[in-house]
mmCIF file of C-alpha atoms in Angstrom:
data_model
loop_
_atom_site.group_PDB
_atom_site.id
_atom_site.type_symbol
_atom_site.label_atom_id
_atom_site.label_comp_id
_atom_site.label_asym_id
_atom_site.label_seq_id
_atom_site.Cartn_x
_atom_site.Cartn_y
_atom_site.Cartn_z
ATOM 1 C CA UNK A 1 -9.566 -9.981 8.375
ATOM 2 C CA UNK A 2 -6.222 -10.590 6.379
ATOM 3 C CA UNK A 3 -6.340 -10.010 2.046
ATOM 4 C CA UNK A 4 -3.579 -11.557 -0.338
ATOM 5 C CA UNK A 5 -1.984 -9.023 -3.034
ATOM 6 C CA UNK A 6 -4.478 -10.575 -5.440
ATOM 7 C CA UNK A 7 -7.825 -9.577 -3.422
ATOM 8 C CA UNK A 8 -6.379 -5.773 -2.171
ATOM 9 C CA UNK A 9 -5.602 -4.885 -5.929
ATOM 10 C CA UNK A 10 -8.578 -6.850 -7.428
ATOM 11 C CA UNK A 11 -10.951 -4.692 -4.481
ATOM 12 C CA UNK A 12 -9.422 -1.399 -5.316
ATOM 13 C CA UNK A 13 -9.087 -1.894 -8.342
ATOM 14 C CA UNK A 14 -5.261 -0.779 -8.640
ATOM 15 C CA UNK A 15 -2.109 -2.876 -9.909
ATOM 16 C CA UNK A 16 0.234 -4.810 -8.190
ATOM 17 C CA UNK A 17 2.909 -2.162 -8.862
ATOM 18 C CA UNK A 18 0.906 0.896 -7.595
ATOM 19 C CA UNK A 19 0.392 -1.610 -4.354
ATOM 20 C CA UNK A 20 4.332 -1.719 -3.951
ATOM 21 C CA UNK A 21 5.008 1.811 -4.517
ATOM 22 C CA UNK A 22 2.772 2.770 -1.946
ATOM 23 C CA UNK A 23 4.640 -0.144 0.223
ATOM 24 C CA UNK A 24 8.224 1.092 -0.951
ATOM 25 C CA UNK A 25 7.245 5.191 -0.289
ATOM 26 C CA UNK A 26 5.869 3.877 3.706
ATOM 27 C CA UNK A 27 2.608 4.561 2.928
ATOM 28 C CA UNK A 28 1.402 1.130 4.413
ATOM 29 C CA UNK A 29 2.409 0.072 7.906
ATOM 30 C CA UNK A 30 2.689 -3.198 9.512
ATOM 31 C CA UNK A 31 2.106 -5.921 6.867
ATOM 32 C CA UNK A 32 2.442 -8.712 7.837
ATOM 33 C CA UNK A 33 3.866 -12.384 6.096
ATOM 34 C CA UNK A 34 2.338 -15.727 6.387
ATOM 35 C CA UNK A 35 4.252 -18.540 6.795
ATOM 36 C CA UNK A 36 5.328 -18.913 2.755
ATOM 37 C CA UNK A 37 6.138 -15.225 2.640
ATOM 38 C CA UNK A 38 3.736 -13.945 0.804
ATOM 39 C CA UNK A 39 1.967 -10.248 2.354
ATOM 40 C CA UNK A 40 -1.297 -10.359 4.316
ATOM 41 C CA UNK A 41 -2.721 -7.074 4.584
ATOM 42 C CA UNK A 42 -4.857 -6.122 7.238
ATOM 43 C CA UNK A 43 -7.955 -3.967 7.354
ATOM 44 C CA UNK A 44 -5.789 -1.279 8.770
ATOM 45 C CA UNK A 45 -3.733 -2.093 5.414
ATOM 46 C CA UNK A 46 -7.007 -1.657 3.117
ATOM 47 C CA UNK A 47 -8.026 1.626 4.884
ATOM 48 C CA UNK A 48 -4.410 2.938 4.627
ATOM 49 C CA UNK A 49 -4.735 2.580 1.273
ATOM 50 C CA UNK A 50 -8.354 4.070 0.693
ATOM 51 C CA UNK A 51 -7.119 6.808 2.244
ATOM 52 C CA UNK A 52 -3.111 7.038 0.179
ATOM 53 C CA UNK A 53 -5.239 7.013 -3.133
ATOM 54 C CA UNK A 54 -7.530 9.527 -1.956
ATOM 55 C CA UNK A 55 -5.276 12.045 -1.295
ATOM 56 C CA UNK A 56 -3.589 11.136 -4.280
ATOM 57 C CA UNK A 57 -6.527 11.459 -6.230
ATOM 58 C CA UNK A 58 -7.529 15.258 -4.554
ATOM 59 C CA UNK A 59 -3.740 16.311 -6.020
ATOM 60 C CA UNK A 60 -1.996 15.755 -2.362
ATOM 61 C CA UNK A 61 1.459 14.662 -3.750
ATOM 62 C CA UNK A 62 2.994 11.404 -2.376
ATOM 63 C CA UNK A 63 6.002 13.565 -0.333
ATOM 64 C CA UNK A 64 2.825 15.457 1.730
ATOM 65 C CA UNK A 65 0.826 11.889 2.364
ATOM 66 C CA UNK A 66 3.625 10.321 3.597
ATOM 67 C CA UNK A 67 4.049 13.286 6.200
ATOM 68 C CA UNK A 68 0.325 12.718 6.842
ATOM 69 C CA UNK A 69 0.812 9.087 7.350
ATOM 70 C CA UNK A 70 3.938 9.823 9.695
ATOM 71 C CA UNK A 71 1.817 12.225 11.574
ATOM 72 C CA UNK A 72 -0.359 9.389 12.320
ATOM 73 C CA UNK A 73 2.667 7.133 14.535
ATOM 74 C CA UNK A 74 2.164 10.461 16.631
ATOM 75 C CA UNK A 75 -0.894 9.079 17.979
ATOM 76 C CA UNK A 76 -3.497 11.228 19.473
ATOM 77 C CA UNK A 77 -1.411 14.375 19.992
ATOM 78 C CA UNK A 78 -1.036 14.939 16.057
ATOM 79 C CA UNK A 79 -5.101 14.635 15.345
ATOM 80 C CA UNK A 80 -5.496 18.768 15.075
ATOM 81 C CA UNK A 81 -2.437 18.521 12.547
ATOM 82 C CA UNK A 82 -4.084 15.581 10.425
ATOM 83 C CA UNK A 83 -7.444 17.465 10.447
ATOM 84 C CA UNK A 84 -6.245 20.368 8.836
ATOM 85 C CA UNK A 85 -4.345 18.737 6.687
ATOM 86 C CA UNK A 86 -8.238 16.887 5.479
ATOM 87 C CA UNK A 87 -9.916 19.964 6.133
ATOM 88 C CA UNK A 88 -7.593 22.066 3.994
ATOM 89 C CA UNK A 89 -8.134 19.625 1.088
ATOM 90 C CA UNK A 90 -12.000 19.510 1.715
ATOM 91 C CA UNK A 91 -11.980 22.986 1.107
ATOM 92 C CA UNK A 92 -9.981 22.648 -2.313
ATOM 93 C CA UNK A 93 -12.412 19.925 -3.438
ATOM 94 C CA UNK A 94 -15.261 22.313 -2.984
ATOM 95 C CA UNK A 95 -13.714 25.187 -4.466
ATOM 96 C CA UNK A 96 -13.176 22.486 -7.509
ATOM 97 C CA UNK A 97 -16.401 20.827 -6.996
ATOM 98 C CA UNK A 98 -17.845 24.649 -8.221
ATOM 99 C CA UNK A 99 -15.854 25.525 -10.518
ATOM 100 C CA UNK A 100 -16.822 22.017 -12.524
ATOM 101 C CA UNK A 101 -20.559 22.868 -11.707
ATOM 102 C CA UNK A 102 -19.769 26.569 -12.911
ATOM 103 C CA UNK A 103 -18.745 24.958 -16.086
ATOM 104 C CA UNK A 104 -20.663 21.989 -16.689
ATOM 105 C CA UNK A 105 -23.838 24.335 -16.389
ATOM 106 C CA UNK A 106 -22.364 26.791 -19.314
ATOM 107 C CA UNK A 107 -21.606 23.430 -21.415
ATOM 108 C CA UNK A 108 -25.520 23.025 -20.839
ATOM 109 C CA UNK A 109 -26.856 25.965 -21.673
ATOM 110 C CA UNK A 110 -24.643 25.539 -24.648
ATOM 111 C CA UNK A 111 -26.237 22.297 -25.672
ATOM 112 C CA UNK A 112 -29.538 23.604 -25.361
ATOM 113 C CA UNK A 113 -28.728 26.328 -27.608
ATOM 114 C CA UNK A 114 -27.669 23.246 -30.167
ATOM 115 C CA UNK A 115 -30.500 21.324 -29.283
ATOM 116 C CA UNK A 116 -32.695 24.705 -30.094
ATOM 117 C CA UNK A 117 -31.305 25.130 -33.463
ATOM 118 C CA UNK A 118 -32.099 21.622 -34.305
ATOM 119 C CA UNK A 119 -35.406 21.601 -33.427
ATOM 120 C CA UNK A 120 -36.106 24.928 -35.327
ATOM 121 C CA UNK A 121 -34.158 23.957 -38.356
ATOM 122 C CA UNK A 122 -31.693 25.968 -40.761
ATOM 123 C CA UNK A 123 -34.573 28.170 -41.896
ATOM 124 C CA UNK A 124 -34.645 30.097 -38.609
ATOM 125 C CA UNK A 125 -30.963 30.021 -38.121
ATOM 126 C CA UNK A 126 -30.178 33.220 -39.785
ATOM 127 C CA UNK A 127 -32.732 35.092 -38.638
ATOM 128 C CA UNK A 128 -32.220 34.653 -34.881
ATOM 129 C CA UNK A 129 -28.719 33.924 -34.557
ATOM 130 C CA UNK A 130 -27.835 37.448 -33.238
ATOM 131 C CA UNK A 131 -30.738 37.390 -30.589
ATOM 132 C CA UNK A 132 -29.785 33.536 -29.700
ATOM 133 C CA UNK A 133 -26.194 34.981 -28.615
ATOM 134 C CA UNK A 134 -26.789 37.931 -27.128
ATOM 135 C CA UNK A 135 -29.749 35.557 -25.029
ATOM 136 C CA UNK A 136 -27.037 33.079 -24.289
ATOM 137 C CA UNK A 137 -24.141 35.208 -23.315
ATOM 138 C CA UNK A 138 -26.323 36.697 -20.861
ATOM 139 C CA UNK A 139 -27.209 33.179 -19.256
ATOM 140 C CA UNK A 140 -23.910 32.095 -19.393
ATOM 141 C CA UNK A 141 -22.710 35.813 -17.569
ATOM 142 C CA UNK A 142 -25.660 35.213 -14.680
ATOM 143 C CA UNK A 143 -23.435 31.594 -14.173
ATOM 144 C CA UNK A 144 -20.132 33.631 -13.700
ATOM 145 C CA UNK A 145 -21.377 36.106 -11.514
ATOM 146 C CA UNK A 146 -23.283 33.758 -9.177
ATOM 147 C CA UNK A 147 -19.885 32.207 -8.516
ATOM 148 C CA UNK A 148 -18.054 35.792 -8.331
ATOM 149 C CA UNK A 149 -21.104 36.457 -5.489
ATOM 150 C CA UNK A 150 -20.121 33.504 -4.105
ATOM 151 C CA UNK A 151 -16.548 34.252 -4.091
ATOM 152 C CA UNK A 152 -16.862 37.222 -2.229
ATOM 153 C CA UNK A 153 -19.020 36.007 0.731
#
């Protein structure tokens, strides 16, 4: 299946300039014209550029896709190499992908403790303030030390 400019940027949602930025850095490979000019892209074309924004959107900077992408006119012999390139970044995601859960469940806890003092009103505040922290320091130190554990595996 061929796409115009139009239906690759309105299906990933990206502008026309990102499009030729990715075409100017070689990102994209064989595009081909039809017969007023204009670029067809190809399905290869739309993958490519799944894949370009990504990497770019893990943190892989445009200079180490494009060795990536040059890696691939290696054919099969450069597969290992592209692998651990993916596999590297997998592993970075996940090491992210915790540290976000890490945090978002401290943000939680946090909440909760807000919610709590709403329910029980400014009348209670005072009183149980001090126990409410020490409480919620504790949660929020079992959070840290679960991924410390999981750190050291």
């Amino acid at each position: 299946m061929s796409y115009s400019t139009k239906e690759i940027t309105e299906k990933l949602n990206m502008s026309k300039h990102a499009l030729r930025y990715y075409e100017k850095e070689g990102l994209l490979t064989e595009i081909a014209r039809d017969k007023n000019g204009n670029r067809e892209y190809s399905d290869l074309n739309l993958e490519q550029l799944i894949m370009v924004r990504c990497m770019r959107a893990t943190g892989m900077s445009i200079k180490y896709i494009k060795n990536y992408v040059n890696m691939c006119f290696d054919g099969y012999s450069s597969v290992p190499s592209r692998k651990e390139i993916l596999l590297l970044q997998q592993k970075i995601l996940k090491a992210q992908k915790e540290e976000i859960n890490k945090n978002l469940a401290i943000i939680d806890l946090k909440l909760q403790y807000y919610e709590n003092l709403e329910i029980n009103g400014p009348e209670k505040y005072d009183d149980s303030i001090y126990k409410i922290h020490s409480d919620l320091s504790a949660k929020m130190m079992k959070i840290l030390d679960k991924e410390t554990d999981t750190q050291s595996k």
